[in-house]
Coordinates of C-alpha atoms in Angstrom, one line a residue:
Chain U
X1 CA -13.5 139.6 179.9
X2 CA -11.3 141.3 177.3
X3 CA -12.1 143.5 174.4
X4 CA -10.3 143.6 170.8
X5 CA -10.7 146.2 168.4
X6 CA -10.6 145.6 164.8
X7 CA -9.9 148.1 162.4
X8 CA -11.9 147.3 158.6
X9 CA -13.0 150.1 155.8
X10 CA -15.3 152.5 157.1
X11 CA -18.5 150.8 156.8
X12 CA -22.9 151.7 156.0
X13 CA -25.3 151.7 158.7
X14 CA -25.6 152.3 162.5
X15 CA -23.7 151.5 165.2
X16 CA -25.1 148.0 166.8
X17 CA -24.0 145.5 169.0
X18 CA -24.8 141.7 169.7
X19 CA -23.8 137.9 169.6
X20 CA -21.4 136.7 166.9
X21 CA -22.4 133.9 164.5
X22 CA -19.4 133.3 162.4
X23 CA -19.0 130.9 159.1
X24 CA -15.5 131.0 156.6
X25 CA -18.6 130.3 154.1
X26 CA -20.1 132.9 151.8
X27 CA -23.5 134.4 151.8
X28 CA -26.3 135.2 149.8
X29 CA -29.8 136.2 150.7
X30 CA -31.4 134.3 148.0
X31 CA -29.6 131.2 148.2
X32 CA -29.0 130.8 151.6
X33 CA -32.1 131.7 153.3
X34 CA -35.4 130.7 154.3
X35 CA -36.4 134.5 155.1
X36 CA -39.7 133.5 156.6
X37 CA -38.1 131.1 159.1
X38 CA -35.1 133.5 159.8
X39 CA -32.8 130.2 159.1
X40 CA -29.8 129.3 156.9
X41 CA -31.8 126.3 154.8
X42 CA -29.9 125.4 152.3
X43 CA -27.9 122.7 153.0
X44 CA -24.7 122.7 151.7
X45 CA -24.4 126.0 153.8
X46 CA -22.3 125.6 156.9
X47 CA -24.4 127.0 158.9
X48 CA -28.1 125.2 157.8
X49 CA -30.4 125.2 160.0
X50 CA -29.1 127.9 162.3
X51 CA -31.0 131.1 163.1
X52 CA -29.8 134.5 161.5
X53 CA -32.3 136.7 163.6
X54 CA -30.7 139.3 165.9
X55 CA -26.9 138.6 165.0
X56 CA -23.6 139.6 164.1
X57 CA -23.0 138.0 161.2
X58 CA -19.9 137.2 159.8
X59 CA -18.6 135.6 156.6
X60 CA -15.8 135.5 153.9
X61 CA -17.5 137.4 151.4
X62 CA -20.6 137.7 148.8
X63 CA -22.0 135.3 146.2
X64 CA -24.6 135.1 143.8
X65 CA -27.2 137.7 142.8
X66 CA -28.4 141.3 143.0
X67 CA -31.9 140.0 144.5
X68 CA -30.2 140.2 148.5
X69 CA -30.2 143.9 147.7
X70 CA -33.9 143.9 148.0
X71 CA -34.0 141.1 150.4
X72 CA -32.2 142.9 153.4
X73 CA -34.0 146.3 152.8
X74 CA -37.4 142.9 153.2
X75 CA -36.1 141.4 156.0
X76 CA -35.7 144.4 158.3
X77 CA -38.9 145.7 157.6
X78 CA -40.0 142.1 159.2
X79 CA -37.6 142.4 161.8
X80 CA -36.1 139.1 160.6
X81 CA -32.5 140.0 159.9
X82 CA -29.3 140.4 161.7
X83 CA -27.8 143.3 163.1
X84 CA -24.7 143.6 161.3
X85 CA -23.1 141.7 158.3
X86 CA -19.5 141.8 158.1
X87 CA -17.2 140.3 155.6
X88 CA -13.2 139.9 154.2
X89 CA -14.8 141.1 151.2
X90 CA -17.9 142.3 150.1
X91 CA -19.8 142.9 146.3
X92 CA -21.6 145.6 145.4
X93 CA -24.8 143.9 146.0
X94 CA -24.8 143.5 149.6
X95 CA -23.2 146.9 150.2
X96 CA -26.0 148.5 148.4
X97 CA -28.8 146.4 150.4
X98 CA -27.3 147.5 153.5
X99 CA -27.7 151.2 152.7
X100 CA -31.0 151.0 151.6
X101 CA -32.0 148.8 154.3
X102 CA -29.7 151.1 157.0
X103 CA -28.5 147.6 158.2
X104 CA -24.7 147.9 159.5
X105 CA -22.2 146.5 157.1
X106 CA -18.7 146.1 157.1
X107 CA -15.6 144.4 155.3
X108 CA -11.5 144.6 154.4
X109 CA -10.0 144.0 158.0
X110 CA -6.5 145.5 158.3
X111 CA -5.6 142.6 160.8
X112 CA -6.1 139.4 158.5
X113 CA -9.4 137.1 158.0
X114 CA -12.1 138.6 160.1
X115 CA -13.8 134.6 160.1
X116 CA -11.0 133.7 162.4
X117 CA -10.6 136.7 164.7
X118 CA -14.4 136.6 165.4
X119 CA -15.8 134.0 167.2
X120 CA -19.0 132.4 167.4
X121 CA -21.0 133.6 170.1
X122 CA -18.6 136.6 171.1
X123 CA -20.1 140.0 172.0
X124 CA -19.2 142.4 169.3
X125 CA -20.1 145.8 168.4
X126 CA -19.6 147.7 165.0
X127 CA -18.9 151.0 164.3
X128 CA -19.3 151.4 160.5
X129 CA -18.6 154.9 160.6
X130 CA -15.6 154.5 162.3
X131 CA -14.5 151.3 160.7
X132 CA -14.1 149.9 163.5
X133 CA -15.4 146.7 165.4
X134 CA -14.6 145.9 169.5
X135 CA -15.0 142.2 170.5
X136 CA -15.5 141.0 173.9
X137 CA -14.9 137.7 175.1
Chain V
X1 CA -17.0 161.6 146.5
X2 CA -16.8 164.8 143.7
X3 CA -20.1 166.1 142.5
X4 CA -20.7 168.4 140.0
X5 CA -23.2 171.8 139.9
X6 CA -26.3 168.7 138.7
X7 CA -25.4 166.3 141.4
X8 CA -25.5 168.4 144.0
X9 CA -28.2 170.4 143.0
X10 CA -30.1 166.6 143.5
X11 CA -28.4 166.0 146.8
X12 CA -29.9 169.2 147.7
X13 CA -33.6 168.3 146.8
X14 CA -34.4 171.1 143.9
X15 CA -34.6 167.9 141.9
X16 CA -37.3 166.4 143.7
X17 CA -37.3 163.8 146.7
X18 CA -36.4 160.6 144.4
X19 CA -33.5 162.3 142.6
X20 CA -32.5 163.3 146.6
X21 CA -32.5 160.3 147.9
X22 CA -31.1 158.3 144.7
X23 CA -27.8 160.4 144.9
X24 CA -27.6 159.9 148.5
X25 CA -28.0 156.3 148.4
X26 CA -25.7 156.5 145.5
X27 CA -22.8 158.3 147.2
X28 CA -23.1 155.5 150.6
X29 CA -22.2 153.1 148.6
X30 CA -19.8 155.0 146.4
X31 CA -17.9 156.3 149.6
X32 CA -17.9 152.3 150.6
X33 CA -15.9 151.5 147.7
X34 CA -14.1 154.9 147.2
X35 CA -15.6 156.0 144.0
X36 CA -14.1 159.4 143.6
X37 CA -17.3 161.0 141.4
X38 CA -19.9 159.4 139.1
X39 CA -20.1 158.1 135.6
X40 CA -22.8 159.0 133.5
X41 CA -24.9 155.7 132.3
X42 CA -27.2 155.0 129.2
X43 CA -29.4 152.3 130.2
X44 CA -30.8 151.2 133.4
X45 CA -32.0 147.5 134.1
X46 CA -33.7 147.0 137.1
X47 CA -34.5 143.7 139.6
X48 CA -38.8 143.6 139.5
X49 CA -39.8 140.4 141.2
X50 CA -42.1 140.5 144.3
X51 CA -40.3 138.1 146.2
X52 CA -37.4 139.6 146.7
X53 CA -39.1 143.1 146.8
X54 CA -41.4 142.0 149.3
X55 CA -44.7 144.2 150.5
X56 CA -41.6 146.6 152.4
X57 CA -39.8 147.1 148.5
X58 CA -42.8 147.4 146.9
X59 CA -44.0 150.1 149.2
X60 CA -40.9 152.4 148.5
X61 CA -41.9 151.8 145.1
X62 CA -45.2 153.5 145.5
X63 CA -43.8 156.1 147.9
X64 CA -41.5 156.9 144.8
X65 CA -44.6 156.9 142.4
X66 CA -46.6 159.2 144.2
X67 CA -44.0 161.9 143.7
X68 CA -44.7 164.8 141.2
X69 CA -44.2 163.5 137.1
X70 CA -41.7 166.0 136.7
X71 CA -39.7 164.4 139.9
X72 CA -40.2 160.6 139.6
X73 CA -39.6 159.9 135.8
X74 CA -36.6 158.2 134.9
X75 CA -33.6 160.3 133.3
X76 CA -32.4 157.2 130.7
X77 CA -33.7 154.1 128.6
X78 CA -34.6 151.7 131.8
X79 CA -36.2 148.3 131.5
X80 CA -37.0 145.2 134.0
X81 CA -35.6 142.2 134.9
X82 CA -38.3 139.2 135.1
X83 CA -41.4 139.2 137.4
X84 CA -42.6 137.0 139.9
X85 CA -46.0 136.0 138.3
X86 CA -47.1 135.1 134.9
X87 CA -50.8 136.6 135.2
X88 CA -51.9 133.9 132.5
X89 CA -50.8 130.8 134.4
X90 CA -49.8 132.1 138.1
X91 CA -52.9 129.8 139.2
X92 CA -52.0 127.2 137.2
X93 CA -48.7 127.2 139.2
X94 CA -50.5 127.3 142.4
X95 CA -49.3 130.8 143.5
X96 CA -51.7 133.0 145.0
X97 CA -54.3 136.2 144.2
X98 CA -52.0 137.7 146.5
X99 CA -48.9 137.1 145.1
X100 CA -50.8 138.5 141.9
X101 CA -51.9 141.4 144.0
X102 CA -48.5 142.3 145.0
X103 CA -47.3 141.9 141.5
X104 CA -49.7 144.7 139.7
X105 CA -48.9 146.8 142.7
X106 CA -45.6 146.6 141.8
X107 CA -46.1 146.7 138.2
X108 CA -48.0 150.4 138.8
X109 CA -45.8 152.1 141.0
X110 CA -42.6 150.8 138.1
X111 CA -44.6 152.1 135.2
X112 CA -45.2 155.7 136.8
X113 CA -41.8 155.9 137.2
X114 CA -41.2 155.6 132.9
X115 CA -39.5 152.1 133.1
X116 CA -40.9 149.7 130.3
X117 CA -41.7 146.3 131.5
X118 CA -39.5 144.4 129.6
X119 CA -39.3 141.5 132.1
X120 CA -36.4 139.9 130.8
X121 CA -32.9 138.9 131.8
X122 CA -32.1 138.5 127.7
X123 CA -32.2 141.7 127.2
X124 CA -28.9 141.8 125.8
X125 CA -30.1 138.9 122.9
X126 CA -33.3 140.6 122.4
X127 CA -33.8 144.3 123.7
X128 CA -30.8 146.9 123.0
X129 CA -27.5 144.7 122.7
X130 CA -24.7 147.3 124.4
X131 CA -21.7 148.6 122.8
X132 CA -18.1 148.0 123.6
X133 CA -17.0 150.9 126.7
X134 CA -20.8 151.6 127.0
X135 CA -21.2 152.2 130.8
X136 CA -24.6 151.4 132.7
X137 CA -26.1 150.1 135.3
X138 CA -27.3 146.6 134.8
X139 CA -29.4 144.8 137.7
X140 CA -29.3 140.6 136.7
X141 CA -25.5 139.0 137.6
X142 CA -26.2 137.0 134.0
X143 CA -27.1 140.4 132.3
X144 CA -24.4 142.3 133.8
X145 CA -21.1 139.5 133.0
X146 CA -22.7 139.1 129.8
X147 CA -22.6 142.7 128.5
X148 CA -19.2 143.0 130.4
X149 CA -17.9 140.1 128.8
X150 CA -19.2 139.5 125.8
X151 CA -19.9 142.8 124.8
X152 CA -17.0 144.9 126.5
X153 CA -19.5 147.2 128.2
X154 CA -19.1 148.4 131.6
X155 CA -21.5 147.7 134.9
X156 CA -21.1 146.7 138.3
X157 CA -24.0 144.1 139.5
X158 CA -26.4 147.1 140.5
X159 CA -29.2 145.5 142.8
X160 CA -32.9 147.0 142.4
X161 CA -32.0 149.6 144.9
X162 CA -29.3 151.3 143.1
X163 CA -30.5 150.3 139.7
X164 CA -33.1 152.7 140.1
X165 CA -31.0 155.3 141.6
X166 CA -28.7 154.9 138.2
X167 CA -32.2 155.6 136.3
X168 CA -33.6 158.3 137.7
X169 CA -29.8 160.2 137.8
X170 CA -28.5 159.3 134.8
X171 CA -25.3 158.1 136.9
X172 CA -24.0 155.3 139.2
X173 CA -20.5 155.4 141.4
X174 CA -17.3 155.3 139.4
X175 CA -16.0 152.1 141.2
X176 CA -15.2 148.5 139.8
X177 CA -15.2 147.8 136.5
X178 CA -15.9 151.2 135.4
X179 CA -12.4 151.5 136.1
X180 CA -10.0 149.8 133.4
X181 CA -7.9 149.0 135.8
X182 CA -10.1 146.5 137.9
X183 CA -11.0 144.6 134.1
X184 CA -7.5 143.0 134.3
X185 CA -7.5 139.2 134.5
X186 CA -6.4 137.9 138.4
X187 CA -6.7 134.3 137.4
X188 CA -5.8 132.1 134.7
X189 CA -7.5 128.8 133.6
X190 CA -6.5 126.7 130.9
X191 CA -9.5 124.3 130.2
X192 CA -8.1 120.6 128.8
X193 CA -11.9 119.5 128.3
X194 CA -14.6 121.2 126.0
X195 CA -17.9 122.0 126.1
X196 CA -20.7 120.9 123.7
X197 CA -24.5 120.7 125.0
X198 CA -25.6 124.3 127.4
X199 CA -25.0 122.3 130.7
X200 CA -21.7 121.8 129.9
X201 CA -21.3 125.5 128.7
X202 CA -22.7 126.2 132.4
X203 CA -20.9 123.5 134.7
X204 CA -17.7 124.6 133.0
X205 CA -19.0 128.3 134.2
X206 CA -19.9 127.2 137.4
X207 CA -16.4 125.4 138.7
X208 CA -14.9 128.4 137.2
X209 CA -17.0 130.7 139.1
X210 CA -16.6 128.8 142.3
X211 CA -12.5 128.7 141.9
X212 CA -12.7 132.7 141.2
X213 CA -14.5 133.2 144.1
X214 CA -14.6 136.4 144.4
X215 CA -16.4 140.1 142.5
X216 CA -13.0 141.8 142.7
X217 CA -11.2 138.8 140.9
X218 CA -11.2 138.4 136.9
X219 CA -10.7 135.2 135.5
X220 CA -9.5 134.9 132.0
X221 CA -9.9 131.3 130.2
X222 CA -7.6 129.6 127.7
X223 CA -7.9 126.7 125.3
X224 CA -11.8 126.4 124.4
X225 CA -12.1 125.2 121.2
X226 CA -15.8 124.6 121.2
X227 CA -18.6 127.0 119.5
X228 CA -19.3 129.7 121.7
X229 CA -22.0 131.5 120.6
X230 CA -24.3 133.5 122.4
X231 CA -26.6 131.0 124.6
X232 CA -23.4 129.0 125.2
X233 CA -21.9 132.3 126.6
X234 CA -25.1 132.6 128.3
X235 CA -25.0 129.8 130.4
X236 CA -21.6 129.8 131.2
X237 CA -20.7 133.5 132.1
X238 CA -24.8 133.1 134.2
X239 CA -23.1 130.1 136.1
X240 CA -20.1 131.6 136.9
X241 CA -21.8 134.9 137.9
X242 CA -23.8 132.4 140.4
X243 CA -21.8 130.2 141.5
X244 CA -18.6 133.0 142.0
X245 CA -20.8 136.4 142.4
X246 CA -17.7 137.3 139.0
X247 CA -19.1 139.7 137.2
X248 CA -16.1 139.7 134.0
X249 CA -14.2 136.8 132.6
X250 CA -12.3 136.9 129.0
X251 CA -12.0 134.2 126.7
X252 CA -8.8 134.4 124.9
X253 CA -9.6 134.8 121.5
X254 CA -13.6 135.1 121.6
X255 CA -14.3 138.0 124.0
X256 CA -13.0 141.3 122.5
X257 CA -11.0 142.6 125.6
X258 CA -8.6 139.3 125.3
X259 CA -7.4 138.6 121.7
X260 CA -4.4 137.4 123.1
X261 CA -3.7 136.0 126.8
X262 CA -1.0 138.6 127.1
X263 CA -3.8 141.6 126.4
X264 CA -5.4 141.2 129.4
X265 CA -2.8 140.1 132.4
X266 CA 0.7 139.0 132.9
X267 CA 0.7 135.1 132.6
X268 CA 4.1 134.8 134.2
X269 CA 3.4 136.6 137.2
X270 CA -0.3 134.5 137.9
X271 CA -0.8 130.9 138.2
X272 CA -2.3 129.1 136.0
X273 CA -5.3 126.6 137.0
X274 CA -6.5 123.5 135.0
X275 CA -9.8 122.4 134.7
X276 CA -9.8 118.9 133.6
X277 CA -13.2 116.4 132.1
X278 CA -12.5 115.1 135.7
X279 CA -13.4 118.0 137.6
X280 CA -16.2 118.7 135.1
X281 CA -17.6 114.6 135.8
X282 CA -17.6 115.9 139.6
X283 CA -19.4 118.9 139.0
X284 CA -22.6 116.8 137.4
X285 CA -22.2 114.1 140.2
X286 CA -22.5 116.6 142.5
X287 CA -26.4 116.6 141.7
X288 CA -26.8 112.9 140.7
X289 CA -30.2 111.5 141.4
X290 CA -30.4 108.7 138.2
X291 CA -33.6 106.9 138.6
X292 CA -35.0 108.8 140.9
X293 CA -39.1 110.0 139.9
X294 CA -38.6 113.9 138.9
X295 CA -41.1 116.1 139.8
X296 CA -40.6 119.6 137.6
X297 CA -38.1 119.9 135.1
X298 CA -37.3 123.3 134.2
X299 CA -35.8 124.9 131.8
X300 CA -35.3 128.7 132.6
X301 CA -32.4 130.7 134.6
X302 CA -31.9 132.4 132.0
X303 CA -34.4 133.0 130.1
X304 CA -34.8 130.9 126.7
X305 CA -34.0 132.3 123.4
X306 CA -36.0 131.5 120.6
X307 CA -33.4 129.2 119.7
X308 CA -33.7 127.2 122.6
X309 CA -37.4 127.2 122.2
X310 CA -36.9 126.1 118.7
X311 CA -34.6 123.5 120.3
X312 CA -36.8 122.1 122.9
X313 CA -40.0 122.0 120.5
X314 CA -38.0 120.1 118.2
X315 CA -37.1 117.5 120.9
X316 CA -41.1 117.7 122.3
X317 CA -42.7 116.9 118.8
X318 CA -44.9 113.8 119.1
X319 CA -43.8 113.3 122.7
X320 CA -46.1 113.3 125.8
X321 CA -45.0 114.3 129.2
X322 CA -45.5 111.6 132.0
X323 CA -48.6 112.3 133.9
X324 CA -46.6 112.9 137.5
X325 CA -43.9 115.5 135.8
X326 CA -44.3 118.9 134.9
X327 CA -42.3 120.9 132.2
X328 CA -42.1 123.9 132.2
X329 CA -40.2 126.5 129.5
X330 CA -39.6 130.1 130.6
X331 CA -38.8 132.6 128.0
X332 CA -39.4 136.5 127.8
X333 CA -42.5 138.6 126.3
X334 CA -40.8 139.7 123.3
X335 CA -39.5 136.0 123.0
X336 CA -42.6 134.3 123.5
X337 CA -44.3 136.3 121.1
X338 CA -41.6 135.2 118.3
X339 CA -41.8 131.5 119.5
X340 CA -45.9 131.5 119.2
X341 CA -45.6 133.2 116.0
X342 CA -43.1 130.4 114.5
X343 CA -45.2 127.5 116.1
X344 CA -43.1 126.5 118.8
X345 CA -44.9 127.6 121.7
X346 CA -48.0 125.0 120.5
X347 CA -45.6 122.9 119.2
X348 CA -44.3 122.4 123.7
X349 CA -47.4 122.9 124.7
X350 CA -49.1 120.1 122.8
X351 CA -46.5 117.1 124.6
X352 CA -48.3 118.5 127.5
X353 CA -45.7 121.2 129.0
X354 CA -46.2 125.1 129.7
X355 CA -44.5 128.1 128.0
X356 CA -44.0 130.6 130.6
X357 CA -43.4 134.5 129.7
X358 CA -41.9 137.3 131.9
X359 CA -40.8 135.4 135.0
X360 CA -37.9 133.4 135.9
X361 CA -38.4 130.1 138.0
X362 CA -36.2 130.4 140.8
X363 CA -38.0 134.3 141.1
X364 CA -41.1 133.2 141.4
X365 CA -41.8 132.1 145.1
X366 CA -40.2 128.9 144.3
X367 CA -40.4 127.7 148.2
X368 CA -44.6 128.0 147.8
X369 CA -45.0 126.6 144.1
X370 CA -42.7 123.5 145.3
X371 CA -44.8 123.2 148.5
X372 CA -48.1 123.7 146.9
X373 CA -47.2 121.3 144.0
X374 CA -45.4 118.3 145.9
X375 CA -42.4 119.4 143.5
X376 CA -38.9 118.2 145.2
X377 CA -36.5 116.6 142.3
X378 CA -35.9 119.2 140.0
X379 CA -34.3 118.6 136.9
X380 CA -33.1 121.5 134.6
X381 CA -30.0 121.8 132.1
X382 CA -29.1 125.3 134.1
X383 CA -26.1 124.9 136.0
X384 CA -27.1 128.4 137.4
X385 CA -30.7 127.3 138.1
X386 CA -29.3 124.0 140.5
X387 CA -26.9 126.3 142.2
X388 CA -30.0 128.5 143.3
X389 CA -32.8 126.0 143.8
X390 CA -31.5 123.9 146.5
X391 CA -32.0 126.9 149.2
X392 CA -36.0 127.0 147.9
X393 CA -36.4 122.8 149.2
X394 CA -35.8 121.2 146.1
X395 CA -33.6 118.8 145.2
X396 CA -31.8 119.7 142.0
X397 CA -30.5 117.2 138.9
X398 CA -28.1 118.9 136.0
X399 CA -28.2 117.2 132.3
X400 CA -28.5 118.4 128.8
X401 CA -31.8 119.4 127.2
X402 CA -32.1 116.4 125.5
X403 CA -32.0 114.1 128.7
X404 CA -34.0 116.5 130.7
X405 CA -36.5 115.9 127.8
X406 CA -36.3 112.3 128.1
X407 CA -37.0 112.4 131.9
X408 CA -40.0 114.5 131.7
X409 CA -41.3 111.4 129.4
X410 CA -40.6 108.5 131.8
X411 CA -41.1 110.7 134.7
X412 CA -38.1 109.5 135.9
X413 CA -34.2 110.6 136.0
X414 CA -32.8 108.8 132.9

């Protein structure tokens, strides 16, 4: 096994760790999700039908409205969220959702496009403090 | 981040518990984009529906509420973005007492705070227009790029969360485009089609959005001739705020930042981007569904002005909808109230469709109303409305007013 640190802006939220799910798509709460299900559901998402619940998530950035800022602060209360959200770029919307929700959050990777140096299913933990993330594979 | 003597007297709790922890949640995110102090704001505008709050949101709500008066009133002018339920017709709708329940909950815990129930994501048609350089903190992606925009005021997308830090501090980060800097176009298009009917005005928005990409890009657009009055602006700057999470575009020419091309970027040094009839035919095809029975057509996302209302009761007069389709027409309170004085709400209502006040469709627990009412083919003129409604289990169709019309008559896609 070998671990790879990432270096990103210093991040919100705790330090976690878990598996990787990894999409070059974007993400909103609102228009992505079934929130009861803890799936991806609509379609044209690249990852439909896949389960959010527990993971690392990782996508290119932020779409769509200021409702996911609620929505993550919702979905951890269930304990139907992922762990850790981290983008290439991030809005305002989801950074705020992760602080009020104290759900780790991080984006702007020194070393390129974080949707290609993380890999589906790799064990990754974040340090949003730190801005830093260490993946092991 | 810099605070002055007031901010950290909040940060240290002498200003009660919700001033505390708004300018702590306020300087998390400003430290995650690097906001070096605050900027004072003069209207607050704040996400209210129960479905994204959820029983968790709606509970730090009432934790807020509880606080003392002198604590938990907000400092400026705040208002709400649409609810969840209409309490005249929520049955009607098939949502649920508890849904309902949740709702007033909600309603209580916002109104002991001092922030008027507006319920509207027109405020900036029919509430308190902004003014050029005004900053605030605006919590709707259609409100905010249209007071950027349009209007030349200044606010970042500010989800409920931090909206209601803004209002009970006066103040939100000084990040994004409260900085002059980051209002600077990144991306050109020259448009070689134009827009007539409010679905155009929104698919245009939409492939522009999509091709931006990005809240920390600024696209500026050259070569509409069309009209471009304020519901065309609506739609298009709501689509592209959807479909691209952009929350400032200029028009060269309309919007006042960009009288010329040249006032807002460097043309040589970006490239420019064409967006052809082509692109725009692929955009509606995208959604298709021609002869297909439609369940719900829907005409909200945003909200309707009383112009549309006017429109759409012209188009209903005399006309019945078909006994398997519903229409419904989502406008605001202080809307609705015009529109039934003027004869337009009975004027809809009488083909046999429903006027719906202070909600939005797509925030309404649209998963459980399309479940509960066997809705699936959706037809709307909102290009923001199919961007959003596919993720709820329906199965959306774009067209103009007049055809959406027209299909809720033969209760199929014409």
């Amino acid at each position: 096994m070998t671990a790879i640190e990432l270096r990103c802006h210093v991040g919100v939220g705790p330090e976690v760790s878990g598996e990787a799910l990894v999409t070059d798509d974007n993400f909103s709460a609102r228009y992505d999700l079934d929130r009861i299900a803890g799936i991806f559901s609509r379609p044209q998402h690249k990852l439909a039908g896949q389960s959010y619940v527990d993971k690392i998530m990782v996508f290119n950035t932020a779409k769509g409205g200021v409702a996911s800022a609620w929505m993550l602060h919702e979905m951890v209360s269930r304990k139907i969220a992922p762990k850790a959200i981290l983008f290439n770029s991030v809005n305002p919307i989801l950074a705020q959702g992760a602080a009020l929700a104290d759900m780790a959050l991080c984006d702007r990777f020194e070393a390129g496009d974080v949707t290609s140096l993380i890999r589906s299913g790799d064990r990754v933990t974040v340090y949003p403090a730190e801005g830093r993330v260490v993946i092991e594979r | 981040m810099k605070l002055n003597k007031e901010e950290q007297s909040m940060l240290n709790g002498e200003m009660g518990e919700p001033r505390r922890w708004a300018i702590e949640h306020m300087m998390r995110v400003g430290q995650f984009f690097d906001a070096p102090d605050f900027v004072e704001v003069t209207q607050a505008h704040i996400m209210a529906d129960t479905e994204s709050l959820g029983e968790a949101g709606v509970a730090f709500l009432e934790k807020m509420a509880a606080a003392p008066l002198v604590d938990r009133l907000v400092r400026i002018p705040m208002i709400t973005d649409p609810r969840g339920i209409d309490f005249c017709h929520y049955r009607r709708l098939k949502q649920t007492d508890a849904m309902a329940s949740l709702e007033q909950r909600a309603i209580d815990a916002f109104e002991s705070l001092g922030i008027v129930m507006t319920n509207t994501c027109i405020n900036y048609q029919t509430i308190m227009p902004p003014v050029r350089g005004e900053h605030l903190a605006f919590g709707d992606t259609g409100v905010v790029i249209y007071c950027n925009s349009v209007l030349g005021a200044h606010s970042n997308f500010e989800g409920g969360p931090s909206a209601l830090a803004a209002g009970l501090t006066g103040r939100t980060p000084r990040y994004g485009l409260h900085l002059d800097q980051n209002r600077r176009a990144s991306k050109v298009f020259n448009v070689k089609w134009q827009p007539h009917s409010l679905s155009d005005w929104g698919a245009l928005g939409g492939i522009i959005g999509a091709r931006t990409g990005s809240y920390w890009d600024v696209p500026v657009i050259d070569g509409i001739e069309s009209r471009a009055g304020s519901d065309e602006l609506k739609h298009f700057g709501a689509a592209m705020a959807s479909y691209g999470s952009v929350p400032l575009f200029h028009l060269v020419g309309i919007t006042p930042e960009a009288p010329t091309l040249d006032a807002v970027c460097d043309p040589i040094a970006l490239v420019t981007e064409s967006v052809t009839e082509t692109d725009v035919d692929a955009f509606f095809a995208r959604y298709g569904g021609k002869g297909d029975k439609v369940d719900v057509v829907v005409f909200s996302a945003p909200q309707l002005s009383l112009l549309e209302m006017q429109s759409l009761a012209n188009l209903l007069d005399d006309k019945k909808i078909h006994a398997n389709t519903s229409l419904l027409a989502v406008t605001s309170p202080a809307v609705a109230a015009d529109a039934r004085r003027a004869g337009f709400v009975e004027r809809i209502e009488a083909s046999g469709a429903l006027v719906l006040e202070g909600m939005c469709f797509y925030q309404s627990y649209a998963r459980e109303m399309g479940e509960a009412n066997g809705w699936k083919r959706l037809m709307t003129n909102s290009a923001k409305l199919t961007n959003i409604i596919g993720g709820y289990g329906y199965q959306p169709t774009l067209s103009n007013m007049e055809n959406c019309v027209a299909s809720a008559i033969a209760g199929e896609i014409v």
